[in-house]
PDB file of C-alpha atoms in Angstrom:
ATOM      1  CA  MET A   1      84.967  84.284 188.479  1.00  0.00           C
ATOM      2  CA  LYS A   2      88.474  84.492 186.775  1.00  0.00           C
ATOM      3  CA  ARG A   3      89.350  81.428 188.805  1.00  0.00           C
ATOM      4  CA  ASN A   4      86.556  79.394 187.381  1.00  0.00           C
ATOM      5  CA  ILE A   5      87.522  80.462 183.848  1.00  0.00           C
ATOM      6  CA  VAL A   6      91.170  79.523 184.294  1.00  0.00           C
ATOM      7  CA  ILE A   7      90.240  75.991 185.678  1.00  0.00           C
ATOM      8  CA  ALA A   8      87.644  75.429 182.880  1.00  0.00           C
ATOM      9  CA  THR A   9      90.224  76.306 180.233  1.00  0.00           C
ATOM     10  CA  VAL A  10      93.021  74.123 181.557  1.00  0.00           C
ATOM     11  CA  ALA A  11      90.518  71.132 181.941  1.00  0.00           C
ATOM     12  CA  ALA A  12      89.627  71.515 178.254  1.00  0.00           C
ATOM     13  CA  ALA A  13      93.126  71.623 177.402  1.00  0.00           C
ATOM     14  CA  ALA A  14      93.723  68.457 179.238  1.00  0.00           C
ATOM     15  CA  LEU A  15      90.594  66.727 177.280  1.00  0.00           C
ATOM     16  CA  ILE A  16      92.157  67.874 174.019  1.00  0.00           C
ATOM     17  CA  GLY A  17      95.737  67.190 174.572  1.00  0.00           C
ATOM     18  CA  GLY A  18      95.537  63.959 176.228  1.00  0.00           C
ATOM     19  CA  GLY A  19      97.827  64.065 179.133  1.00  0.00           C
ATOM     20  CA  THR A  20      98.215  65.146 182.816  1.00  0.00           C
ATOM     21  CA  VAL A  21      97.861  68.986 183.266  1.00  0.00           C
ATOM     22  CA  ALA A  22      98.581  70.962 186.482  1.00  0.00           C
ATOM     23  CA  ALA A  23      95.931  73.539 187.067  1.00  0.00           C
ATOM     24  CA  TYR A  24      96.802  76.577 189.309  1.00  0.00           C
ATOM     25  CA  ALA A  25      93.939  78.617 190.753  1.00  0.00           C
ATOM     26  CA  ALA A  26      94.792  82.085 192.351  1.00  0.00           C
ATOM     27  CA  GLY A  27      93.208  82.158 195.766  1.00  0.00           C
ATOM     28  CA  GLY A  28      94.047  85.811 196.557  1.00  0.00           C
ATOM     29  CA  ASP A  29      97.129  88.232 196.602  1.00  0.00           C
ATOM     30  CA  ASP A  30      98.687  86.642 199.691  1.00  0.00           C
ATOM     31  CA  SER A  31      97.724  82.999 199.358  1.00  0.00           C
ATOM     32  CA  ALA A  32      99.830  80.497 197.646  1.00  0.00           C
ATOM     33  CA  PRO A  33      98.538  79.043 194.373  1.00  0.00           C
ATOM     34  CA  THR A  34      96.517  75.886 194.707  1.00  0.00           C
ATOM     35  CA  GLN A  35      97.766  72.992 192.474  1.00  0.00           C
ATOM     36  CA  ARG A  36      95.314  70.507 191.119  1.00  0.00           C
ATOM     37  CA  GLN A  37      96.179  67.505 189.007  1.00  0.00           C
ATOM     38  CA  SER A  38      94.017  66.500 186.133  1.00  0.00           C
ATOM     39  CA  SER A  39      94.690  62.935 184.890  1.00  0.00           C
ATOM     40  CA  VAL A  40      92.314  62.997 182.007  1.00  0.00           C
ATOM     41  CA  LYS A  41      93.846  61.156 179.071  1.00  0.00           C
ATOM     42  CA  VAL A  42      92.455  60.569 175.619  1.00  0.00           C
ATOM     43  CA  ALA A  43      93.001  57.130 174.141  1.00  0.00           C
ATOM     44  CA  ASP A  44      94.702  57.026 170.878  1.00  0.00           C
ATOM     45  CA  ASP A  45      93.769  54.099 168.793  1.00  0.00           C
ATOM     46  CA  ARG A  46      95.707  55.000 165.711  1.00  0.00           C
ATOM     47  CA  ASP A  47      98.629  52.493 166.536  1.00  0.00           C
ATOM     48  CA  ASP A  48      96.159  49.687 167.032  1.00  0.00           C
ATOM     49  CA  SER A  49      94.332  50.598 163.687  1.00  0.00           C
ATOM     50  CA  ALA A  50      97.717  50.494 161.735  1.00  0.00           C
ATOM     51  CA  ASP A  51      98.599  47.076 163.422  1.00  0.00           C
ATOM     52  CA  ASP A  52      95.236  45.729 162.365  1.00  0.00           C
ATOM     53  CA  THR A  53      95.635  46.992 158.771  1.00  0.00           C
ATOM     54  CA  ALA A  54      99.031  45.350 158.526  1.00  0.00           C
ATOM     55  CA  ASP A  55      97.798  42.077 159.915  1.00  0.00           C
ATOM     56  CA  ASP A  56      94.915  42.156 157.397  1.00  0.00           C
ATOM     57  CA  ARG A  57      97.368  42.700 154.557  1.00  0.00           C
ATOM     58  CA  ASP A  58      99.567  40.062 155.599  1.00  0.00           C
ATOM     59  CA  ASP A  59      96.407  37.602 155.982  1.00  0.00           C
ATOM     60  CA  ASP A  60      95.570  38.417 152.475  1.00  0.00           C
ATOM     61  CA  VAL A  61      98.968  37.708 150.966  1.00  0.00           C
ATOM     62  CA  THR A  62      99.032  34.394 152.900  1.00  0.00           C
ATOM     63  CA  GLU A  63      95.741  33.362 151.531  1.00  0.00           C
ATOM     64  CA  ILE A  64      96.582  34.352 147.890  1.00  0.00           C
ATOM     65  CA  ARG A  65      99.815  32.392 148.119  1.00  0.00           C
ATOM     66  CA  THR A  66      98.001  29.352 149.548  1.00  0.00           C
ATOM     67  CA  ASN A  67      95.397  29.508 146.681  1.00  0.00           C
ATOM     68  CA  ALA A  68      98.216  29.912 144.174  1.00  0.00           C
ATOM     69  CA  ALA A  69      99.839  26.643 145.529  1.00  0.00           C
ATOM     70  CA  THR A  70      96.634  24.645 144.949  1.00  0.00           C
ATOM     71  CA  ALA A  71      95.674  26.176 141.736  1.00  0.00           C
ATOM     72  CA  LYS A  72      96.234  23.873 138.799  1.00  0.00           C
ATOM     73  CA  VAL A  73      95.718  26.396 136.144  1.00  0.00           C
ATOM     74  CA  THR A  74      98.555  29.095 135.567  1.00  0.00           C
ATOM     75  CA  ALA A  75      97.949  32.757 135.013  1.00  0.00           C
ATOM     76  CA  ALA A  76      99.175  32.463 131.458  1.00  0.00           C
ATOM     77  CA  ASP A  77      96.845  29.475 130.797  1.00  0.00           C
ATOM     78  CA  ALA A  78      93.953  31.291 132.351  1.00  0.00           C
ATOM     79  CA  ILE A  79      94.602  34.387 130.120  1.00  0.00           C
ATOM     80  CA  ALA A  80      94.847  32.118 126.895  1.00  0.00           C
ATOM     81  CA  ALA A  81      91.549  30.505 127.893  1.00  0.00           C
ATOM     82  CA  ALA A  82      89.767  33.823 128.486  1.00  0.00           C
ATOM     83  CA  LEU A  83      91.093  35.218 125.180  1.00  0.00           C
ATOM     84  CA  LYS A  84      89.939  32.135 123.269  1.00  0.00           C
ATOM     85  CA  HIS A  85      86.362  32.696 124.720  1.00  0.00           C
ATOM     86  CA  THR A  86      86.445  36.496 124.581  1.00  0.00           C
ATOM     87  CA  PRO A  87      88.676  37.748 121.788  1.00  0.00           C
ATOM     88  CA  GLY A  88      90.526  41.144 122.617  1.00  0.00           C
ATOM     89  CA  THR A  89      93.432  42.222 124.685  1.00  0.00           C
ATOM     90  CA  ALA A  90      93.891  41.010 128.142  1.00  0.00           C
ATOM     91  CA  VAL A  91      94.962  43.769 130.481  1.00  0.00           C
ATOM     92  CA  ALA A  92      94.807  42.039 133.849  1.00  0.00           C
ATOM     93  CA  ALA A  93      94.594  38.693 135.433  1.00  0.00           C
ATOM     94  CA  ASP A  94      93.804  38.068 139.091  1.00  0.00           C
ATOM     95  CA  LEU A  95      93.584  34.835 141.220  1.00  0.00           C
ATOM     96  CA  ASP A  96      90.449  35.027 143.301  1.00  0.00           C
ATOM     97  CA  ASP A  97      91.537  35.692 146.872  1.00  0.00           C
ATOM     98  CA  ASP A  98      88.196  34.324 148.314  1.00  0.00           C
ATOM     99  CA  GLY A  99      88.958  30.778 147.217  1.00  0.00           C
ATOM    100  CA  VAL A 100      90.517  28.788 144.372  1.00  0.00           C
ATOM    101  CA  ASP A 101      87.498  28.692 142.272  1.00  0.00           C
ATOM    102  CA  GLY A 102      88.929  30.842 139.572  1.00  0.00           C
ATOM    103  CA  TRP A 103      90.800  33.503 137.746  1.00  0.00           C
ATOM    104  CA  GLU A 104      89.416  36.772 136.788  1.00  0.00           C
ATOM    105  CA  VAL A 105      90.827  37.977 133.412  1.00  0.00           C
ATOM    106  CA  THR A 106      90.019  41.488 132.303  1.00  0.00           C
ATOM    107  CA  VAL A 107      89.671  41.616 128.478  1.00  0.00           C
ATOM    108  CA  VAL A 108      89.169  44.697 126.313  1.00  0.00           C
ATOM    109  CA  LYS A 109      87.429  44.055 123.145  1.00  0.00           C
ATOM    110  CA  GLY A 110      88.188  45.721 119.836  1.00  0.00           C
ATOM    111  CA  ASP A 111      85.135  48.135 120.278  1.00  0.00           C
ATOM    112  CA  GLY A 112      86.587  49.212 123.634  1.00  0.00           C
ATOM    113  CA  THR A 113      84.332  47.355 126.053  1.00  0.00           C
ATOM    114  CA  GLU A 114      85.727  45.732 129.103  1.00  0.00           C
ATOM    115  CA  HIS A 115      84.738  42.294 130.025  1.00  0.00           C
ATOM    116  CA  ASP A 116      85.573  40.282 133.225  1.00  0.00           C
ATOM    117  CA  VAL A 117      86.191  36.670 132.191  1.00  0.00           C
ATOM    118  CA  LYS A 118      86.071  34.104 135.058  1.00  0.00           C
ATOM    119  CA  VAL A 119      88.192  30.923 134.396  1.00  0.00           C
ATOM    120  CA  SER A 120      88.337  27.971 136.604  1.00  0.00           C
ATOM    121  CA  ALA A 121      91.643  27.373 138.409  1.00  0.00           C
ATOM    122  CA  SER A 122      91.255  23.650 138.492  1.00  0.00           C
ATOM    123  CA  ASP A 123      90.433  22.924 134.922  1.00  0.00           C
ATOM    124  CA  GLY A 124      90.783  26.050 132.915  1.00  0.00           C
ATOM    125  CA  LYS A 125      87.185  26.200 131.796  1.00  0.00           C
ATOM    126  CA  VAL A 126      85.430  29.611 131.378  1.00  0.00           C
ATOM    127  CA  LEU A 127      82.853  30.109 134.093  1.00  0.00           C
ATOM    128  CA  GLY A 128      81.429  33.388 132.986  1.00  0.00           C
ATOM    129  CA  ASP A 129      81.854  36.545 131.040  1.00  0.00           C
ATOM    130  CA  ARG A 130      80.518  39.966 132.373  1.00  0.00           C
ATOM    131  CA  ARG A 131      80.632  43.141 130.646  1.00  0.00           C
ATOM    132  CA  ASP A 132      81.987  46.008 132.976  1.00  0.00           C
ATOM    133  CA  ASP A 133      80.330  49.245 131.642  1.00  0.00           C
ATOM    134  CA  ASP A 134      81.789  51.222 134.556  1.00  0.00           C
ATOM    135  CA  ASP A 135      85.387  50.927 133.313  1.00  0.00           C
ATOM    136  CA  ASP A 136      85.042  51.735 129.416  1.00  0.00           C
ATOM    137  CA  ASP A 137      87.340  54.869 129.982  1.00  0.00           C
ATOM    138  CA  ASP A 138      89.954  52.826 131.735  1.00  0.00           C
ATOM    139  CA  ALA A 139      89.904  50.167 129.039  1.00  0.00           C
ATOM    140  CA  ARG A 140      90.639  52.852 126.369  1.00  0.00           C
ATOM    141  CA  GLU A 141      93.435  54.188 128.381  1.00  0.00           C
ATOM    142  CA  ASP A 142      94.734  50.674 128.726  1.00  0.00           C
ATOM    143  CA  LEU A 143      94.760  50.037 125.019  1.00  0.00           C
ATOM    144  CA  ALA A 144      96.497  53.246 124.395  1.00  0.00           C
ATOM    145  CA  ALA A 145      99.222  52.504 126.953  1.00  0.00           C
ATOM    146  CA  LEU A 146      99.651  49.028 125.064  1.00  0.00           C
ATOM    147  CA  LYS A 147      99.905  50.681 121.737  1.00  0.00           C
ATOM    148  CA  GLY A 148     103.482  49.551 120.227  1.00  0.00           C
ATOM    149  CA  ALA A 149     103.745  46.801 122.892  1.00  0.00           C
ATOM    150  CA  THR A 150     105.217  43.488 121.815  1.00  0.00           C
ATOM    151  CA  VAL A 151     104.870  41.621 125.156  1.00  0.00           C
ATOM    152  CA  ASP A 152     101.206  40.828 126.074  1.00  0.00           C
ATOM    153  CA  ALA A 153      99.794  39.717 129.395  1.00  0.00           C
ATOM    154  CA  ARG A 154     100.085  36.215 128.873  1.00  0.00           C
ATOM    155  CA  GLU A 155     103.809  36.408 127.973  1.00  0.00           C
ATOM    156  CA  ALA A 156     104.483  38.657 130.883  1.00  0.00           C
ATOM    157  CA  ALA A 157     102.987  36.112 133.286  1.00  0.00           C
ATOM    158  CA  ALA A 158     104.960  33.210 131.669  1.00  0.00           C
ATOM    159  CA  ALA A 159     108.068  35.419 131.982  1.00  0.00           C
ATOM    160  CA  VAL A 160     107.595  35.822 135.773  1.00  0.00           C
ATOM    161  CA  ALA A 161     106.599  32.112 136.250  1.00  0.00           C
ATOM    162  CA  ALA A 162     110.309  31.348 136.865  1.00  0.00           C
ATOM    163  CA  LYS A 163     110.250  33.498 139.984  1.00  0.00           C
ATOM    164  CA  GLY A 164     107.374  31.911 141.814  1.00  0.00           C
ATOM    165  CA  THR A 165     103.656  31.058 141.107  1.00  0.00           C
ATOM    166  CA  VAL A 166     102.134  34.172 139.479  1.00  0.00           C
ATOM    167  CA  THR A 167      99.127  35.394 141.304  1.00  0.00           C
ATOM    168  CA  ASP A 168      98.301  38.889 139.655  1.00  0.00           C
ATOM    169  CA  VAL A 169      98.961  40.464 136.381  1.00  0.00           C
ATOM    170  CA  ASP A 170      98.174  44.071 135.824  1.00  0.00           C
ATOM    171  CA  LEU A 171      99.011  47.027 133.546  1.00  0.00           C
ATOM    172  CA  ASP A 172     100.998  49.616 135.299  1.00  0.00           C
ATOM    173  CA  ASP A 173     100.826  53.008 133.456  1.00  0.00           C
ATOM    174  CA  ASP A 174     101.873  55.319 136.450  1.00  0.00           C
ATOM    175  CA  GLY A 175     105.391  55.737 135.069  1.00  0.00           C
ATOM    176  CA  PRO A 176     106.858  54.195 131.949  1.00  0.00           C
ATOM    177  CA  ALA A 177     104.159  51.640 130.998  1.00  0.00           C
ATOM    178  CA  ALA A 178     105.060  48.155 132.028  1.00  0.00           C
ATOM    179  CA  TRP A 179     103.386  44.850 133.223  1.00  0.00           C
ATOM    180  CA  SER A 180     103.183  44.577 136.845  1.00  0.00           C
ATOM    181  CA  VAL A 181     103.276  41.050 138.027  1.00  0.00           C
ATOM    182  CA  ASP A 182     102.873  39.508 141.372  1.00  0.00           C
ATOM    183  CA  SER A 183     104.265  36.195 142.376  1.00  0.00           C
ATOM    184  CA  THR A 184     104.615  34.042 145.574  1.00  0.00           C
ATOM    185  CA  LYS A 185     108.237  35.279 145.721  1.00  0.00           C
ATOM    186  CA  GLY A 186     107.789  39.091 144.971  1.00  0.00           C
ATOM    187  CA  GLU A 187     106.660  41.753 142.843  1.00  0.00           C
ATOM    188  CA  TRP A 188     108.101  42.248 139.291  1.00  0.00           C
ATOM    189  CA  LYS A 189     108.024  44.617 136.352  1.00  0.00           C
ATOM    190  CA  VAL A 190     108.010  43.245 132.781  1.00  0.00           C
ATOM    191  CA  ASP A 191     109.013  45.600 130.001  1.00  0.00           C
ATOM    192  CA  LEU A 192     106.203  45.875 127.346  1.00  0.00           C
ATOM    193  CA  LYS A 193     108.826  45.794 124.394  1.00  0.00           C
ATOM    194  CA  THR A 194     111.797  43.582 125.662  1.00  0.00           C
ATOM    195  CA  GLY A 195     110.021  41.330 128.109  1.00  0.00           C
ATOM    196  CA  LYS A 196     112.953  42.082 130.597  1.00  0.00           C
ATOM    197  CA  VAL A 197     111.833  41.143 134.211  1.00  0.00           C
ATOM    198  CA  THR A 198     113.110  43.364 137.059  1.00  0.00           C
ATOM    199  CA  GLN A 199     112.404  43.552 140.755  1.00  0.00           C
ATOM    200  CA  ASP A 200     109.634  46.074 141.566  1.00  0.00           C
ATOM    201  CA  HIS A 201     111.183  48.793 143.750  1.00  0.00           C
ATOM    202  CA  ASP A 202     108.027  49.270 145.654  1.00  0.00           C
ATOM    203  CA  ASP A 203     107.880  45.532 146.572  1.00  0.00           C
ATOM    204  CA  ARG A 204     106.691  45.620 150.256  1.00  0.00           C
ATOM    205  CA  ASP A 205     107.849  41.991 150.881  1.00  0.00           C
ATOM    206  CA  GLY A 206     111.391  43.074 150.369  1.00  0.00           C
ATOM    207  CA  HIS A 207     112.324  40.026 148.265  1.00  0.00           C
ATOM    208  CA  GLU A 208     115.676  40.363 146.522  1.00  0.00           C
ATOM    209  CA  ASP A 209     116.067  39.825 142.867  1.00  0.00           C
ATOM    210  CA  ASP A 210     117.632  36.511 142.115  1.00  0.00           C
ATOM    211  CA  GLY A 211     119.521  38.124 139.246  1.00  0.00           C
ATOM    212  CA  ASP A 212     117.927  35.892 136.571  1.00  0.00           C
ATOM    213  CA  ASP A 213     116.306  38.632 134.554  1.00  0.00           C
ATOM    214  CA  ASP A 214     117.334  37.352 131.067  1.00  0.00           C
TER     215      ASP A 214
END
Protein backbone atom coordinates (compact mmCIF):
# COMPACT_ATOMS: atom_id res chain seq x y z
CA MET A 1 0.00 0.00 0.00
CA LYS A 2 2.78 2.42 0.97
CA ARG A 3 4.63 1.52 -2.22
CA ASN A 4 1.65 2.53 -4.35
CA ILE A 5 1.38 5.84 -2.51
CA VAL A 6 5.09 6.60 -3.11
CA ILE A 7 4.84 5.81 -6.83
CA ALA A 8 1.69 7.92 -7.23
CA THR A 9 3.30 10.86 -5.39
CA VAL A 10 6.47 10.80 -7.51
CA ALA A 11 4.50 10.48 -10.73
CA ALA A 12 2.47 13.54 -9.76
CA ALA A 13 5.67 15.44 -9.05
CA ALA A 14 6.93 14.52 -12.51
CA LEU A 15 3.80 15.92 -14.13
CA ILE A 16 4.04 19.19 -12.19
CA GLY A 17 7.79 19.73 -12.45
CA GLY A 18 8.16 18.75 -16.07
CA GLY A 19 11.28 16.60 -16.10
CA THR A 20 12.68 13.09 -15.67
CA VAL A 21 12.13 11.69 -12.17
CA ALA A 22 13.49 8.47 -10.72
CA ALA A 23 10.92 6.56 -8.63
CA TYR A 24 12.11 4.03 -6.08
CA ALA A 25 9.69 1.38 -4.73
CA ALA A 26 10.66 -0.58 -1.68
CA GLY A 27 10.18 -4.31 -2.37
CA GLY A 28 10.94 -5.53 1.15
CA ASP A 29 13.56 -5.41 3.86
CA ASP A 30 16.14 -7.56 1.99
CA SER A 31 15.35 -6.64 -1.61
CA ALA A 32 17.17 -3.93 -3.53
CA PRO A 33 15.10 -0.87 -4.42
CA THR A 34 13.59 -0.96 -7.87
CA GLN A 35 14.35 2.11 -9.98
CA ARG A 36 11.73 3.27 -12.42
CA GLN A 37 12.19 6.12 -14.85
CA SER A 38 9.42 8.55 -15.68
CA SER A 39 10.02 10.64 -18.76
CA VAL A 40 6.92 12.77 -18.40
CA LYS A 41 7.65 16.31 -19.59
CA VAL A 42 5.32 19.27 -19.55
CA ALA A 43 5.70 21.51 -22.56
CA ASP A 44 6.49 25.13 -21.81
CA ASP A 45 5.17 27.54 -24.43
CA ARG A 46 6.18 30.73 -22.64
CA ASP A 47 9.27 31.31 -24.77
CA ASP A 48 7.28 30.84 -27.98
CA SER A 49 4.62 33.27 -26.73
CA ALA A 50 7.25 35.89 -25.93
CA ASP A 51 8.78 35.47 -29.39
CA ASP A 52 5.35 35.82 -31.03
CA THR A 53 4.64 39.00 -29.05
CA ALA A 54 7.98 40.52 -30.05
CA ASP A 55 7.38 39.58 -33.70
CA ASP A 56 3.91 41.18 -33.64
CA ARG A 57 5.35 44.38 -32.14
CA ASP A 58 8.07 44.51 -34.79
CA ASP A 59 5.45 43.98 -37.52
CA ASP A 60 3.35 46.85 -36.14
CA VAL A 61 6.37 49.19 -36.06
CA THR A 62 7.29 48.25 -39.62
CA GLU A 63 3.73 48.83 -40.85
CA ILE A 64 3.45 52.21 -39.14
CA ARG A 65 6.76 53.35 -40.62
CA THR A 66 5.67 52.20 -44.06
CA ASN A 67 2.44 54.17 -43.73
CA ALA A 68 4.36 57.23 -42.55
CA ALA A 69 6.57 57.08 -45.61
CA THR A 70 3.53 57.21 -47.93
CA ALA A 71 1.43 59.73 -45.97
CA LYS A 72 1.36 63.15 -47.60
CA VAL A 73 -0.05 64.99 -44.57
CA THR A 74 2.27 65.48 -41.60
CA ALA A 75 1.23 65.09 -37.97
CA ALA A 76 1.48 68.86 -37.46
CA ASP A 77 -0.75 69.54 -40.47
CA ALA A 78 -3.27 66.89 -39.36
CA ILE A 79 -3.49 68.49 -35.91
CA ALA A 80 -3.99 71.93 -37.44
CA ALA A 81 -6.80 70.59 -39.67
CA ALA A 82 -8.49 68.86 -36.76
CA LEU A 83 -8.40 71.99 -34.59
CA LYS A 84 -9.81 74.10 -37.41
CA HIS A 85 -12.76 71.71 -37.65
CA THR A 86 -13.13 71.10 -33.90
CA PRO A 87 -11.72 73.97 -31.82
CA GLY A 88 -10.12 72.96 -28.56
CA THR A 89 -6.85 71.50 -27.31
CA ALA A 90 -5.18 68.67 -29.20
CA VAL A 91 -3.81 66.11 -26.74
CA ALA A 92 -2.86 63.30 -29.16
CA ALA A 93 -2.43 62.41 -32.82
CA ASP A 94 -1.93 58.92 -34.18
CA LEU A 95 -1.33 57.66 -37.70
CA ASP A 96 -3.76 54.84 -38.38
CA ASP A 97 -1.69 51.62 -38.42
CA ASP A 98 -4.40 49.73 -40.33
CA GLY A 99 -3.70 51.71 -43.47
CA VAL A 100 -2.82 55.17 -44.69
CA ASP A 101 -6.40 56.41 -44.78
CA GLY A 102 -5.96 58.90 -41.98
CA TRP A 103 -4.74 60.44 -38.77
CA GLU A 104 -6.79 60.26 -35.60
CA VAL A 105 -6.44 63.47 -33.61
CA THR A 106 -7.80 63.67 -30.07
CA VAL A 107 -9.21 67.10 -29.25
CA VAL A 108 -10.55 68.23 -25.88
CA LYS A 109 -13.09 71.02 -26.22
CA GLY A 110 -13.55 73.84 -23.75
CA ASP A 111 -16.46 72.05 -22.06
CA GLY A 112 -14.18 69.08 -21.25
CA THR A 113 -15.61 66.72 -23.85
CA GLU A 114 -13.18 64.62 -25.88
CA HIS A 115 -13.48 64.20 -29.64
CA ASP A 116 -11.68 61.86 -32.02
CA VAL A 117 -11.22 63.72 -35.30
CA LYS A 118 -10.23 61.68 -38.35
CA VAL A 119 -8.06 63.51 -40.90
CA SER A 120 -7.11 62.15 -44.31
CA ALA A 121 -3.41 61.37 -44.61
CA SER A 122 -3.51 62.08 -48.33
CA ASP A 123 -5.19 65.49 -48.57
CA GLY A 124 -5.73 66.75 -44.99
CA LYS A 125 -9.54 66.77 -45.20
CA VAL A 126 -11.52 65.99 -42.06
CA LEU A 127 -13.24 62.64 -42.52
CA GLY A 128 -15.21 62.52 -39.30
CA ASP A 129 -15.64 63.71 -35.73
CA ARG A 130 -16.74 61.35 -32.96
CA ARG A 131 -17.32 62.32 -29.34
CA ASP A 132 -15.73 59.88 -26.91
CA ASP A 133 -17.91 59.88 -23.80
CA ASP A 134 -15.80 57.22 -22.07
CA ASP A 135 -12.70 59.40 -21.70
CA ASP A 136 -14.07 62.65 -20.27
CA ASP A 137 -12.18 62.13 -17.00
CA ASP A 138 -8.92 61.56 -18.91
CA ALA A 139 -9.65 64.65 -20.98
CA ARG A 140 -9.93 66.83 -17.90
CA GLU A 141 -6.69 65.36 -16.53
CA ASP A 142 -4.94 66.16 -19.81
CA LEU A 143 -6.12 69.76 -19.68
CA ALA A 144 -4.89 70.05 -16.10
CA ALA A 145 -1.47 68.63 -17.11
CA LEU A 146 -1.22 71.17 -19.93
CA LYS A 147 -2.00 74.14 -17.70
CA GLY A 148 0.82 76.64 -18.13
CA ALA A 149 2.26 74.87 -21.17
CA THR A 150 3.53 77.04 -24.01
CA VAL A 151 4.21 74.22 -26.50
CA ASP A 152 1.15 72.55 -28.02
CA ALA A 153 0.85 69.19 -29.77
CA ARG A 154 1.29 70.68 -33.25
CA GLU A 155 4.48 72.48 -32.23
CA ALA A 156 5.81 69.32 -30.58
CA ALA A 157 5.21 67.34 -33.78
CA ALA A 158 6.94 70.02 -35.84
CA ALA A 159 9.93 70.04 -33.48
CA VAL A 160 10.47 66.28 -33.86
CA ALA A 161 9.94 66.31 -37.65
CA ALA A 162 13.68 66.92 -38.08
CA LYS A 163 14.29 63.56 -36.40
CA GLY A 164 12.22 61.42 -38.74
CA THR A 165 8.62 61.32 -39.92
CA VAL A 166 6.33 61.69 -36.91
CA THR A 167 3.85 58.85 -36.45
CA ASP A 168 2.41 59.54 -33.01
CA VAL A 169 2.03 62.43 -30.57
CA ASP A 170 0.73 61.93 -27.05
CA LEU A 171 0.76 63.65 -23.68
CA ASP A 172 2.93 61.80 -21.18
CA ASP A 173 2.03 62.68 -17.60
CA ASP A 174 3.57 59.69 -15.81
CA GLY A 175 6.42 61.87 -14.57
CA PRO A 176 7.05 65.53 -15.31
CA ALA A 177 4.48 66.22 -18.01
CA ALA A 178 5.88 66.32 -21.55
CA TRP A 179 4.89 65.52 -25.09
CA SER A 180 5.82 61.98 -26.11
CA VAL A 181 6.48 61.86 -29.85
CA ASP A 182 7.31 58.79 -31.95
CA SER A 183 9.08 59.13 -35.28
CA THR A 184 10.52 56.71 -37.79
CA LYS A 185 13.93 57.27 -36.18
CA GLY A 186 13.03 56.84 -32.51
CA GLU A 187 11.00 58.06 -29.57
CA TRP A 188 11.33 61.56 -28.15
CA LYS A 189 10.23 63.85 -25.33
CA VAL A 190 9.35 67.48 -25.94
CA ASP A 191 9.31 69.87 -22.99
CA LEU A 192 5.95 71.58 -22.55
CA LYS A 193 7.48 74.98 -21.83
CA THR A 194 10.80 75.15 -23.67
CA GLY A 195 10.11 72.85 -26.63
CA LYS A 196 13.47 71.12 -26.04
CA VAL A 197 13.62 67.70 -27.72
CA THR A 198 15.40 64.85 -25.94
CA GLN A 199 15.76 61.13 -26.56
CA ASP A 200 13.21 59.02 -24.68
CA HIS A 201 15.15 56.82 -22.25
CA ASP A 202 12.53 54.08 -22.68
CA ASP A 203 13.04 53.98 -26.45
CA ARG A 204 12.88 50.24 -27.21
CA ASP A 205 14.40 50.69 -30.65
CA GLY A 206 17.68 51.82 -29.10
CA HIS A 207 18.12 54.76 -31.44
CA GLU A 208 20.85 57.16 -30.50
CA ASP A 209 20.17 60.86 -30.14
CA ASP A 210 21.79 62.75 -32.99
CA GLY A 211 22.62 65.60 -30.62
CA ASP A 212 20.52 68.12 -32.55
CA ASP A 213 18.21 69.01 -29.67
CA ASP A 214 18.18 72.75 -30.10
